[in-house]
Amino acid sequence: MRKRIILLVAIAALAAGANAKTTKFAKMLKAIPGVTSITKIESTRFGERYIVTFRQFIDHRDTALGTFEQRVIVGNVHTDSATVFVTEGYSASYTERKDYREELSDILNANSVIIEHRYFNKSIPVVKDKEKYWDYLTTYNAATDHHRIVEAFRKLYKGKYIATGVSKGGICANLFRAYYPEDVDVTVPYVAPFCDGVEDKKMSEEIVKYGSSDEREYLTEYMRKMFARREEFLPMLQEYVDSLELQPRVELAELYDLTVLDMEIAVLARGEIKKLPELDKATDKELFRALAKYGSPEGFTPAYDNMPYYVQAAKELGHYAYDISRFEGLLSIQSTEEFLRRCALPEDFDFEYDPSTREMVIKFLQNTDSHMLFIYGEYDPWTAVGIKDYVSNPNIYVMVNPGNCHKSKIWNFPEEMRNKILSVLRSWL
């Protein structure tokens, strides 16, 4: 009798699993043109959630080159609800957590469609002509990926459409709206930079003003002492490089200097000056651990997972430059010019930066009647290269979170500003 009960329970569990895979929503999702597979994942924030693969063209201007599978993570509320399309700038793996929900989807109780960026994680094209591999990593192709997914999902979701993204994802949301202004009703880029050229000096010129004077003085002094102790930390850096099997193309001393310089930007972006270990009390291991955490030496090596970002920066998106004048006489190098090309770009990279994409976006933002709301943090280094100095358009709101950083969200704005943001969004929707 006991065996029979166990068997019946097992059969019931299998039946439940089968039903879970073939719910009405799952069938509708699988039937969307372009969807090649769906896999249900656990969620505590949505009734149903799936990893979806969507067939995309390697090059939308030459479809004969073939296709690849792009990953999309779909969280369902209701087919009549609003839908938030997240134009992720990198891998979307972190969004697979069962408790994950993007802020706007939470605020609006909206469906969530998170699109992993081409060339990252599992959304990588296989290109037969390897010499042309990076040719198809363009803002146009990425925006057209988003366009095709939005168009396909109109078969499923009937409510308002919102595009959003954070940091590079915010750049993608901005570009998506510029290339396809009619695809969504509202666009909300978070902390989206807008660099002018491969080595934009504006960030390094502005960040010396960020934070309280005590914090700025402390961070500058911290970096000075890290430069002064270079020789002591080089063996630790070598051990770190070896442990991760990194293959830097620059000398170890230069790698160290770049890591210290980048630490400043990362610490400010995260708003974590106070989390740095105390120079006079911390052990050498604690100091180096902080350097590796914020400066990320692996980011200056060609095997870095985010190399596609550097390729995009060098081709169209731009990047920042370093200001070394404050540390004169302390560096092992005379200049940081072309550090991306020397450190992180593919050795055979032969593209030049094309300013036309940025010019196109500025023109669009200056003239569009699209509803867009940009969110920045006052002390985020990336705000220095945001859109605020380029755009004056009554349809576009730029909200800067006082005293905040690259972690700025609607929920952590001061109450009055938060209420204004929510009021604007709800009036648009």
mmCIF file of C-alpha atoms in Angstrom, residues 23-406:
data_model
loop_
_atom_site.group_PDB
_atom_site.id
_atom_site.type_symbol
_atom_site.label_atom_id
_atom_site.label_comp_id
_atom_site.label_asym_id
_atom_site.label_seq_id
_atom_site.Cartn_x
_atom_site.Cartn_y
_atom_site.Cartn_z
ATOM 1 C CA THR A 23 0.263 26.690 -18.887
ATOM 2 C CA LYS A 24 -1.762 28.973 -21.103
ATOM 3 C CA PHE A 25 0.853 31.682 -20.743
ATOM 4 C CA ALA A 26 3.688 29.271 -21.570
ATOM 5 C CA LYS A 27 1.922 28.227 -24.760
ATOM 6 C CA MET A 28 1.391 31.868 -25.744
ATOM 7 C CA LEU A 29 5.029 32.654 -24.996
ATOM 8 C CA LYS A 30 6.303 29.709 -27.032
ATOM 9 C CA ALA A 31 4.089 30.755 -29.952
ATOM 10 C CA ILE A 32 5.701 34.207 -30.295
ATOM 11 C CA PRO A 33 7.452 34.452 -33.685
ATOM 12 C CA GLY A 34 11.214 34.170 -33.181
ATOM 13 C CA VAL A 35 11.035 32.319 -29.859
ATOM 14 C CA THR A 36 12.994 29.070 -30.137
ATOM 15 C CA SER A 37 12.770 27.744 -26.562
ATOM 16 C CA ILE A 38 11.418 28.547 -23.112
ATOM 17 C CA THR A 39 12.592 27.259 -19.734
ATOM 18 C CA LYS A 40 10.639 27.940 -16.572
ATOM 19 C CA ILE A 41 12.613 29.343 -13.632
ATOM 20 C CA GLU A 42 11.633 29.837 -10.029
ATOM 21 C CA SER A 43 10.405 33.265 -8.936
ATOM 22 C CA THR A 44 9.078 34.752 -5.730
ATOM 23 C CA ARG A 45 8.166 37.996 -7.524
ATOM 24 C CA PHE A 46 6.176 36.831 -10.561
ATOM 25 C CA GLY A 47 3.437 34.280 -11.134
ATOM 26 C CA GLU A 48 5.473 32.758 -13.975
ATOM 27 C CA ARG A 49 9.018 33.413 -15.126
ATOM 28 C CA TYR A 50 10.957 31.990 -18.062
ATOM 29 C CA ILE A 51 14.319 32.094 -19.780
ATOM 30 C CA VAL A 52 13.500 32.504 -23.448
ATOM 31 C CA THR A 53 15.790 32.176 -26.447
ATOM 32 C CA PHE A 54 14.995 34.427 -29.375
ATOM 33 C CA ARG A 55 16.435 34.031 -32.863
ATOM 34 C CA GLN A 56 18.261 37.160 -34.024
ATOM 35 C CA PHE A 57 20.198 38.005 -37.161
ATOM 36 C CA ILE A 58 23.944 38.359 -36.743
ATOM 37 C CA ASP A 59 23.706 41.454 -38.928
ATOM 38 C CA HIS A 60 20.300 43.046 -39.388
ATOM 39 C CA ARG A 61 21.514 44.755 -42.561
ATOM 40 C CA ASP A 62 22.688 41.486 -44.111
ATOM 41 C CA THR A 63 20.436 38.678 -42.911
ATOM 42 C CA ALA A 64 22.193 36.145 -45.151
ATOM 43 C CA LEU A 65 25.018 35.988 -42.584
ATOM 44 C CA GLY A 66 22.846 33.820 -40.365
ATOM 45 C CA THR A 67 21.354 33.958 -36.891
ATOM 46 C CA PHE A 68 22.168 33.448 -33.226
ATOM 47 C CA GLU A 69 20.141 32.833 -30.062
ATOM 48 C CA GLN A 70 19.609 35.787 -27.734
ATOM 49 C CA ARG A 71 18.528 35.196 -24.155
ATOM 50 C CA VAL A 72 15.493 36.978 -22.755
ATOM 51 C CA ILE A 73 14.179 36.618 -19.189
ATOM 52 C CA VAL A 74 10.407 37.089 -19.003
ATOM 53 C CA GLY A 75 8.442 37.703 -15.800
ATOM 54 C CA ASN A 76 4.680 37.631 -16.280
ATOM 55 C CA VAL A 77 2.032 39.606 -14.381
ATOM 56 C CA HIS A 78 -0.847 39.829 -16.866
ATOM 57 C CA THR A 79 -1.082 40.177 -20.624
ATOM 58 C CA ASP A 80 -3.037 43.437 -20.224
ATOM 59 C CA SER A 81 -0.503 45.014 -17.824
ATOM 60 C CA ALA A 82 2.229 47.435 -18.776
ATOM 61 C CA THR A 83 5.511 45.818 -19.814
ATOM 62 C CA VAL A 84 9.021 46.944 -18.892
ATOM 63 C CA PHE A 85 11.692 46.054 -21.448
ATOM 64 C CA VAL A 86 15.136 46.066 -19.835
ATOM 65 C CA THR A 87 17.848 46.717 -22.414
ATOM 66 C CA GLU A 88 20.649 45.076 -20.431
ATOM 67 C CA GLY A 89 24.108 46.245 -21.498
ATOM 68 C CA TYR A 90 25.929 43.085 -20.460
ATOM 69 C CA SER A 91 25.058 39.563 -19.333
ATOM 70 C CA ALA A 92 21.616 39.099 -17.815
ATOM 71 C CA SER A 93 22.518 36.101 -15.641
ATOM 72 C CA TYR A 94 22.196 38.058 -12.402
ATOM 73 C CA THR A 95 18.507 38.642 -13.140
ATOM 74 C CA GLU A 96 17.751 34.913 -12.936
ATOM 75 C CA ARG A 97 17.670 35.030 -9.122
ATOM 76 C CA LYS A 98 14.279 33.935 -7.850
ATOM 77 C CA ASP A 99 13.852 37.175 -5.861
ATOM 78 C CA TYR A 100 14.932 39.513 -8.677
ATOM 79 C CA ARG A 101 12.620 42.214 -9.959
ATOM 80 C CA GLU A 102 13.640 45.370 -11.762
ATOM 81 C CA GLU A 103 12.531 48.591 -10.030
ATOM 82 C CA LEU A 104 10.072 49.916 -12.628
ATOM 83 C CA SER A 105 8.395 46.536 -12.988
ATOM 84 C CA ASP A 106 7.955 46.526 -9.211
ATOM 85 C CA ILE A 107 6.668 50.109 -8.985
ATOM 86 C CA LEU A 108 4.202 49.693 -11.856
ATOM 87 C CA ASN A 109 3.403 46.013 -11.186
ATOM 88 C CA ALA A 110 4.369 45.464 -14.813
ATOM 89 C CA ASN A 111 5.531 42.506 -16.841
ATOM 90 C CA SER A 112 9.300 42.274 -17.192
ATOM 91 C CA VAL A 113 11.241 41.421 -20.367
ATOM 92 C CA ILE A 114 15.009 41.526 -19.785
ATOM 93 C CA ILE A 115 17.106 41.339 -22.943
ATOM 94 C CA GLU A 116 20.689 40.129 -22.640
ATOM 95 C CA HIS A 117 23.045 42.164 -24.839
ATOM 96 C CA ARG A 118 24.506 40.548 -27.936
ATOM 97 C CA TYR A 119 28.104 39.296 -27.567
ATOM 98 C CA PHE A 120 27.715 38.736 -23.807
ATOM 99 C CA ASN A 121 27.347 35.530 -21.800
ATOM 100 C CA LYS A 122 25.169 33.094 -23.796
ATOM 101 C CA SER A 123 23.977 35.577 -26.440
ATOM 102 C CA ILE A 124 27.063 35.336 -28.611
ATOM 103 C CA PRO A 125 26.952 35.098 -32.424
ATOM 104 C CA VAL A 126 29.091 32.512 -34.175
ATOM 105 C CA VAL A 127 30.745 34.352 -37.043
ATOM 106 C CA LYS A 128 32.331 32.231 -39.791
ATOM 107 C CA ASP A 129 34.721 34.941 -40.943
ATOM 108 C CA LYS A 130 36.626 35.530 -37.695
ATOM 109 C CA GLU A 131 38.275 38.665 -39.045
ATOM 110 C CA LYS A 132 34.838 40.262 -39.179
ATOM 111 C CA TYR A 133 33.789 39.069 -35.717
ATOM 112 C CA TRP A 134 33.508 42.553 -34.167
ATOM 113 C CA ASP A 135 31.906 44.121 -37.262
ATOM 114 C CA TYR A 136 28.433 43.149 -36.083
ATOM 115 C CA LEU A 137 28.713 44.553 -32.569
ATOM 116 C CA THR A 138 27.120 47.897 -33.370
ATOM 117 C CA THR A 139 24.578 50.117 -31.647
ATOM 118 C CA TYR A 140 22.294 49.730 -34.647
ATOM 119 C CA ASN A 141 22.335 45.933 -34.455
ATOM 120 C CA ALA A 142 21.767 45.990 -30.679
ATOM 121 C CA ALA A 143 18.885 48.452 -30.994
ATOM 122 C CA THR A 144 17.386 46.354 -33.771
ATOM 123 C CA ASP A 145 17.633 43.279 -31.511
ATOM 124 C CA HIS A 146 15.476 45.206 -29.041
ATOM 125 C CA HIS A 147 13.130 46.388 -31.785
ATOM 126 C CA ARG A 148 12.479 42.868 -33.074
ATOM 127 C CA ILE A 149 11.786 41.546 -29.574
ATOM 128 C CA VAL A 150 9.403 44.401 -28.768
ATOM 129 C CA GLU A 151 7.572 43.863 -32.052
ATOM 130 C CA ALA A 152 7.333 40.123 -31.423
ATOM 131 C CA PHE A 153 5.984 40.583 -27.890
ATOM 132 C CA ARG A 154 3.102 42.705 -29.170
ATOM 133 C CA LYS A 155 1.492 39.341 -29.921
ATOM 134 C CA LEU A 156 1.439 38.746 -26.168
ATOM 135 C CA TYR A 157 1.402 41.987 -24.161
ATOM 136 C CA LYS A 158 -1.237 44.648 -24.860
ATOM 137 C CA GLY A 159 -0.492 47.358 -22.258
ATOM 138 C CA LYS A 160 1.914 50.303 -22.292
ATOM 139 C CA TYR A 161 5.574 49.676 -23.098
ATOM 140 C CA ILE A 162 8.488 51.101 -21.093
ATOM 141 C CA ALA A 163 12.185 50.729 -21.989
ATOM 142 C CA THR A 164 14.793 51.027 -19.265
ATOM 143 C CA GLY A 165 18.330 50.053 -18.376
ATOM 144 C CA VAL A 166 21.081 50.862 -15.901
ATOM 145 C CA SER A 167 24.498 52.318 -16.777
ATOM 146 C CA LYS A 168 25.450 50.767 -20.132
ATOM 147 C CA GLY A 169 21.926 49.363 -20.186
ATOM 148 C CA GLY A 170 20.746 52.969 -19.848
ATOM 149 C CA ILE A 171 22.838 53.870 -22.897
ATOM 150 C CA CYS A 172 21.115 51.013 -24.728
ATOM 151 C CA ALA A 173 17.653 52.262 -23.710
ATOM 152 C CA ASN A 174 18.571 55.733 -24.960
ATOM 153 C CA LEU A 175 19.924 54.388 -28.256
ATOM 154 C CA PHE A 176 16.938 52.089 -28.730
ATOM 155 C CA ARG A 177 14.596 55.088 -28.456
ATOM 156 C CA ALA A 178 16.744 57.117 -30.841
ATOM 157 C CA TYR A 179 16.777 54.384 -33.503
ATOM 158 C CA TYR A 180 13.147 53.299 -32.970
ATOM 159 C CA PRO A 181 11.247 56.196 -31.355
ATOM 160 C CA GLU A 182 7.785 54.658 -31.830
ATOM 161 C CA ASP A 183 8.499 51.279 -30.239
ATOM 162 C CA VAL A 184 7.783 52.201 -26.611
ATOM 163 C CA ASP A 185 5.696 54.769 -24.758
ATOM 164 C CA VAL A 186 8.244 55.789 -22.126
ATOM 165 C CA THR A 187 12.019 55.438 -21.735
ATOM 166 C CA VAL A 188 13.775 55.609 -18.357
ATOM 167 C CA PRO A 189 17.581 55.348 -18.593
ATOM 168 C CA TYR A 190 19.330 55.098 -15.227
ATOM 169 C CA VAL A 191 22.826 56.627 -14.771
ATOM 170 C CA ALA A 192 23.467 56.514 -18.511
ATOM 171 C CA PRO A 193 26.793 58.070 -19.605
ATOM 172 C CA PHE A 194 27.273 59.855 -22.882
ATOM 173 C CA CYS A 195 31.032 60.062 -23.426
ATOM 174 C CA ASP A 196 32.504 62.299 -26.115
ATOM 175 C CA GLY A 197 35.244 60.213 -27.702
ATOM 176 C CA VAL A 198 37.330 57.267 -26.598
ATOM 177 C CA GLU A 199 39.097 59.318 -23.910
ATOM 178 C CA ASP A 200 36.640 61.924 -22.664
ATOM 179 C CA LYS A 201 38.425 64.162 -20.134
ATOM 180 C CA LYS A 202 35.255 65.651 -18.705
ATOM 181 C CA MET A 203 34.799 62.963 -16.054
ATOM 182 C CA SER A 204 38.306 63.314 -14.630
ATOM 183 C CA GLU A 205 37.915 67.099 -14.595
ATOM 184 C CA GLU A 206 34.626 66.948 -12.701
ATOM 185 C CA ILE A 207 35.124 64.195 -10.151
ATOM 186 C CA VAL A 208 37.543 66.267 -8.073
ATOM 187 C CA LYS A 209 34.422 68.224 -7.012
ATOM 188 C CA TYR A 210 32.410 65.197 -5.872
ATOM 189 C CA GLY A 211 31.693 64.359 -2.256
ATOM 190 C CA SER A 212 32.571 66.370 0.818
ATOM 191 C CA SER A 213 35.946 68.125 0.890
ATOM 192 C CA ASP A 214 37.127 65.778 3.655
ATOM 193 C CA GLU A 215 36.186 62.706 1.601
ATOM 194 C CA ARG A 216 37.827 64.061 -1.532
ATOM 195 C CA GLU A 217 41.009 64.936 0.352
ATOM 196 C CA TYR A 218 41.068 61.501 1.965
ATOM 197 C CA LEU A 219 40.581 59.640 -1.336
ATOM 198 C CA THR A 220 43.293 61.662 -3.101
ATOM 199 C CA GLU A 221 45.702 61.080 -0.222
ATOM 200 C CA TYR A 222 44.776 57.397 -0.209
ATOM 201 C CA MET A 223 45.718 57.080 -3.873
ATOM 202 C CA ARG A 224 48.954 59.024 -3.381
ATOM 203 C CA LYS A 225 50.042 56.592 -0.694
ATOM 204 C CA MET A 226 49.090 53.592 -2.805
ATOM 205 C CA PHE A 227 51.249 54.963 -5.635
ATOM 206 C CA ALA A 228 54.110 55.623 -3.211
ATOM 207 C CA ARG A 229 53.966 52.012 -2.001
ATOM 208 C CA ARG A 230 53.893 50.490 -5.481
ATOM 209 C CA GLU A 231 56.989 48.336 -5.017
ATOM 210 C CA GLU A 232 55.528 46.781 -1.872
ATOM 211 C CA PHE A 233 52.314 45.798 -3.617
ATOM 212 C CA LEU A 234 53.719 44.592 -6.957
ATOM 213 C CA PRO A 235 54.401 41.056 -5.637
ATOM 214 C CA MET A 236 50.773 40.857 -4.457
ATOM 215 C CA LEU A 237 49.588 42.044 -7.860
ATOM 216 C CA GLN A 238 51.749 39.428 -9.577
ATOM 217 C CA GLU A 239 50.302 36.723 -7.330
ATOM 218 C CA TYR A 240 46.784 37.991 -8.106
ATOM 219 C CA VAL A 241 47.462 37.993 -11.858
ATOM 220 C CA ASP A 242 48.868 34.474 -11.689
ATOM 221 C CA SER A 243 45.973 33.150 -9.590
ATOM 222 C CA LEU A 244 43.447 34.308 -12.212
ATOM 223 C CA GLU A 245 45.710 33.279 -15.105
ATOM 224 C CA LEU A 246 45.534 36.794 -16.508
ATOM 225 C CA GLN A 247 47.829 37.800 -19.354
ATOM 226 C CA PRO A 248 48.292 41.557 -19.180
ATOM 227 C CA ARG A 249 49.906 43.161 -22.215
ATOM 228 C CA VAL A 250 51.513 45.972 -20.204
ATOM 229 C CA GLU A 251 54.256 45.888 -17.589
ATOM 230 C CA LEU A 252 53.180 45.043 -14.065
ATOM 231 C CA ALA A 253 53.997 48.544 -12.777
ATOM 232 C CA GLU A 254 51.734 50.144 -15.391
ATOM 233 C CA LEU A 255 48.962 47.682 -14.603
ATOM 234 C CA TYR A 256 49.275 48.679 -10.954
ATOM 235 C CA ASP A 257 49.078 52.408 -11.774
ATOM 236 C CA LEU A 258 45.986 51.968 -13.953
ATOM 237 C CA THR A 259 44.342 49.899 -11.239
ATOM 238 C CA VAL A 260 44.886 52.626 -8.637
ATOM 239 C CA LEU A 261 43.564 55.291 -11.034
ATOM 240 C CA ASP A 262 40.459 53.249 -11.777
ATOM 241 C CA MET A 263 39.886 52.601 -8.089
ATOM 242 C CA GLU A 264 38.983 56.267 -7.643
ATOM 243 C CA ILE A 265 36.187 56.097 -10.209
ATOM 244 C CA ALA A 266 34.806 52.834 -8.826
ATOM 245 C CA VAL A 267 34.840 54.036 -5.209
ATOM 246 C CA LEU A 268 33.004 57.228 -6.136
ATOM 247 C CA ALA A 269 30.536 55.401 -8.386
ATOM 248 C CA ARG A 270 29.631 53.036 -5.565
ATOM 249 C CA GLY A 271 29.586 55.793 -2.946
ATOM 250 C CA GLU A 272 31.955 53.782 -0.785
ATOM 251 C CA ILE A 273 34.783 56.102 0.258
ATOM 252 C CA LYS A 274 33.977 55.276 3.879
ATOM 253 C CA LYS A 275 34.311 51.553 3.148
ATOM 254 C CA LEU A 276 37.968 51.831 2.193
ATOM 255 C CA PRO A 277 40.270 50.257 4.800
ATOM 256 C CA GLU A 278 42.117 52.822 6.926
ATOM 257 C CA LEU A 279 45.588 53.397 5.510
ATOM 258 C CA ASP A 280 47.261 53.673 8.903
ATOM 259 C CA LYS A 281 45.516 50.684 10.464
ATOM 260 C CA ALA A 282 44.821 48.154 7.704
ATOM 261 C CA THR A 283 47.159 45.302 6.832
ATOM 262 C CA ASP A 284 48.799 45.160 3.410
ATOM 263 C CA LYS A 285 46.471 42.304 2.475
ATOM 264 C CA GLU A 286 43.418 44.393 3.360
ATOM 265 C CA LEU A 287 44.698 47.329 1.333
ATOM 266 C CA PHE A 288 45.434 45.166 -1.694
ATOM 267 C CA ARG A 289 42.070 43.410 -1.395
ATOM 268 C CA ALA A 290 40.355 46.812 -1.638
ATOM 269 C CA LEU A 291 42.526 47.760 -4.615
ATOM 270 C CA ALA A 292 41.624 44.562 -6.458
ATOM 271 C CA LYS A 293 37.934 44.995 -5.605
ATOM 272 C CA TYR A 294 37.611 48.566 -6.842
ATOM 273 C CA GLY A 295 40.422 48.837 -9.397
ATOM 274 C CA SER A 296 39.796 45.371 -10.916
ATOM 275 C CA PRO A 297 43.164 44.528 -12.537
ATOM 276 C CA GLU A 298 41.416 41.958 -14.742
ATOM 277 C CA GLY A 299 39.618 44.840 -16.443
ATOM 278 C CA PHE A 300 42.918 45.862 -18.025
ATOM 279 C CA THR A 301 43.526 42.515 -19.687
ATOM 280 C CA PRO A 302 42.276 41.218 -23.070
ATOM 281 C CA ALA A 303 40.666 38.074 -21.622
ATOM 282 C CA TYR A 304 38.173 40.079 -19.584
ATOM 283 C CA ASP A 305 34.550 38.935 -19.942
ATOM 284 C CA ASN A 306 33.495 42.501 -20.665
ATOM 285 C CA MET A 307 35.812 42.962 -23.650
ATOM 286 C CA PRO A 308 32.726 43.538 -25.864
ATOM 287 C CA TYR A 309 32.050 46.652 -23.787
ATOM 288 C CA TYR A 310 35.526 47.991 -24.521
ATOM 289 C CA VAL A 311 35.027 47.238 -28.214
ATOM 290 C CA GLN A 312 31.775 49.195 -28.179
ATOM 291 C CA ALA A 313 33.443 52.025 -26.263
ATOM 292 C CA ALA A 314 36.229 52.237 -28.822
ATOM 293 C CA LYS A 315 33.842 52.047 -31.789
ATOM 294 C CA GLU A 316 30.808 54.149 -30.805
ATOM 295 C CA LEU A 317 30.059 54.595 -27.097
ATOM 296 C CA GLY A 318 33.199 56.378 -25.968
ATOM 297 C CA HIS A 319 35.042 56.067 -22.659
ATOM 298 C CA TYR A 320 36.722 58.207 -20.039
ATOM 299 C CA ALA A 321 40.288 59.437 -19.670
ATOM 300 C CA TYR A 322 42.339 59.648 -16.478
ATOM 301 C CA ASP A 323 43.677 62.824 -14.891
ATOM 302 C CA ILE A 324 47.204 62.088 -13.682
ATOM 303 C CA SER A 325 48.187 65.712 -12.979
ATOM 304 C CA ARG A 326 47.264 65.328 -9.282
ATOM 305 C CA PHE A 327 49.768 62.493 -8.970
ATOM 306 C CA GLU A 328 52.734 64.022 -10.792
ATOM 307 C CA GLY A 329 55.962 62.212 -10.037
ATOM 308 C CA LEU A 330 54.202 59.240 -8.410
ATOM 309 C CA LEU A 331 53.348 57.145 -11.472
ATOM 310 C CA SER A 332 55.645 54.740 -13.281
ATOM 311 C CA ILE A 333 54.243 55.953 -16.614
ATOM 312 C CA GLN A 334 54.255 59.346 -18.315
ATOM 313 C CA SER A 335 50.823 59.060 -19.930
ATOM 314 C CA THR A 336 47.673 56.952 -19.926
ATOM 315 C CA GLU A 337 46.749 57.774 -23.525
ATOM 316 C CA GLU A 338 45.312 54.892 -25.565
ATOM 317 C CA PHE A 339 45.239 52.653 -22.491
ATOM 318 C CA LEU A 340 42.185 50.800 -23.811
ATOM 319 C CA ARG A 341 43.911 49.872 -27.036
ATOM 320 C CA ARG A 342 47.121 48.877 -25.274
ATOM 321 C CA CYS A 343 45.480 46.910 -22.452
ATOM 322 C CA ALA A 344 42.055 45.550 -23.234
ATOM 323 C CA LEU A 345 41.080 45.680 -26.884
ATOM 324 C CA PRO A 346 41.703 42.735 -29.228
ATOM 325 C CA GLU A 347 45.231 42.870 -30.636
ATOM 326 C CA ASP A 348 43.903 42.967 -34.200
ATOM 327 C CA PHE A 349 41.343 45.700 -33.411
ATOM 328 C CA ASP A 350 41.453 48.164 -36.317
ATOM 329 C CA PHE A 351 38.341 50.305 -35.821
ATOM 330 C CA GLU A 352 38.361 54.038 -35.261
ATOM 331 C CA TYR A 353 35.867 55.815 -33.025
ATOM 332 C CA ASP A 354 32.818 56.955 -34.989
ATOM 333 C CA PRO A 355 31.266 60.144 -33.526
ATOM 334 C CA SER A 356 28.186 59.962 -35.755
ATOM 335 C CA THR A 357 26.250 57.752 -33.314
ATOM 336 C CA ARG A 358 26.625 60.283 -30.516
ATOM 337 C CA GLU A 359 25.754 63.149 -32.856
ATOM 338 C CA MET A 360 22.635 61.294 -33.973
ATOM 339 C CA VAL A 361 21.495 60.748 -30.385
ATOM 340 C CA ILE A 362 22.068 64.381 -29.371
ATOM 341 C CA LYS A 363 20.054 65.589 -32.348
ATOM 342 C CA PHE A 364 17.288 63.137 -31.498
ATOM 343 C CA LEU A 365 17.138 64.173 -27.841
ATOM 344 C CA GLN A 366 17.071 67.860 -28.729
ATOM 345 C CA ASN A 367 14.106 67.485 -31.060
ATOM 346 C CA THR A 368 12.076 64.455 -30.005
ATOM 347 C CA ASP A 369 8.585 64.525 -28.568
ATOM 348 C CA SER A 370 9.223 61.108 -26.986
ATOM 349 C CA HIS A 371 8.677 60.822 -23.244
ATOM 350 C CA MET A 372 12.019 60.140 -21.568
ATOM 351 C CA LEU A 373 13.178 60.415 -17.969
ATOM 352 C CA PHE A 374 16.895 60.230 -17.156
ATOM 353 C CA ILE A 375 18.036 59.409 -13.622
ATOM 354 C CA TYR A 376 21.501 60.297 -12.293
ATOM 355 C CA GLY A 377 23.349 60.479 -8.981
ATOM 356 C CA GLU A 378 24.902 63.786 -7.952
ATOM 357 C CA TYR A 379 28.264 62.269 -6.965
ATOM 358 C CA ASP A 380 28.401 59.560 -9.609
ATOM 359 C CA PRO A 381 31.435 60.129 -11.880
ATOM 360 C CA TRP A 382 29.337 59.010 -14.849
ATOM 361 C CA THR A 383 26.960 61.940 -14.279
ATOM 362 C CA ALA A 384 29.755 64.227 -15.478
ATOM 363 C CA VAL A 385 29.343 62.658 -18.920
ATOM 364 C CA GLY A 386 25.552 62.381 -18.798
ATOM 365 C CA ILE A 387 23.089 64.183 -21.086
ATOM 366 C CA LYS A 388 22.255 67.149 -18.855
ATOM 367 C CA ASP A 389 24.626 69.566 -20.600
ATOM 368 C CA TYR A 390 23.429 68.665 -24.093
ATOM 369 C CA VAL A 391 19.645 68.551 -23.924
ATOM 370 C CA SER A 392 16.947 71.125 -23.250
ATOM 371 C CA ASN A 393 13.628 69.559 -24.207
ATOM 372 C CA PRO A 394 10.301 69.855 -22.333
ATOM 373 C CA ASN A 395 9.526 66.202 -23.095
ATOM 374 C CA ILE A 396 12.687 65.011 -21.363
ATOM 375 C CA TYR A 397 13.193 65.088 -17.606
ATOM 376 C CA VAL A 398 16.647 64.811 -16.047
ATOM 377 C CA MET A 399 16.474 64.007 -12.331
ATOM 378 C CA VAL A 400 19.680 64.108 -10.283
ATOM 379 C CA ASN A 401 19.616 62.307 -6.937
ATOM 380 C CA PRO A 402 21.230 64.620 -4.315
ATOM 381 C CA GLY A 403 24.337 63.159 -2.710
ATOM 382 C CA ASN A 404 23.820 59.813 -4.417
ATOM 383 C CA CYS A 405 25.978 57.756 -6.763
ATOM 384 C CA HIS A 406 25.777 55.147 -9.544
#
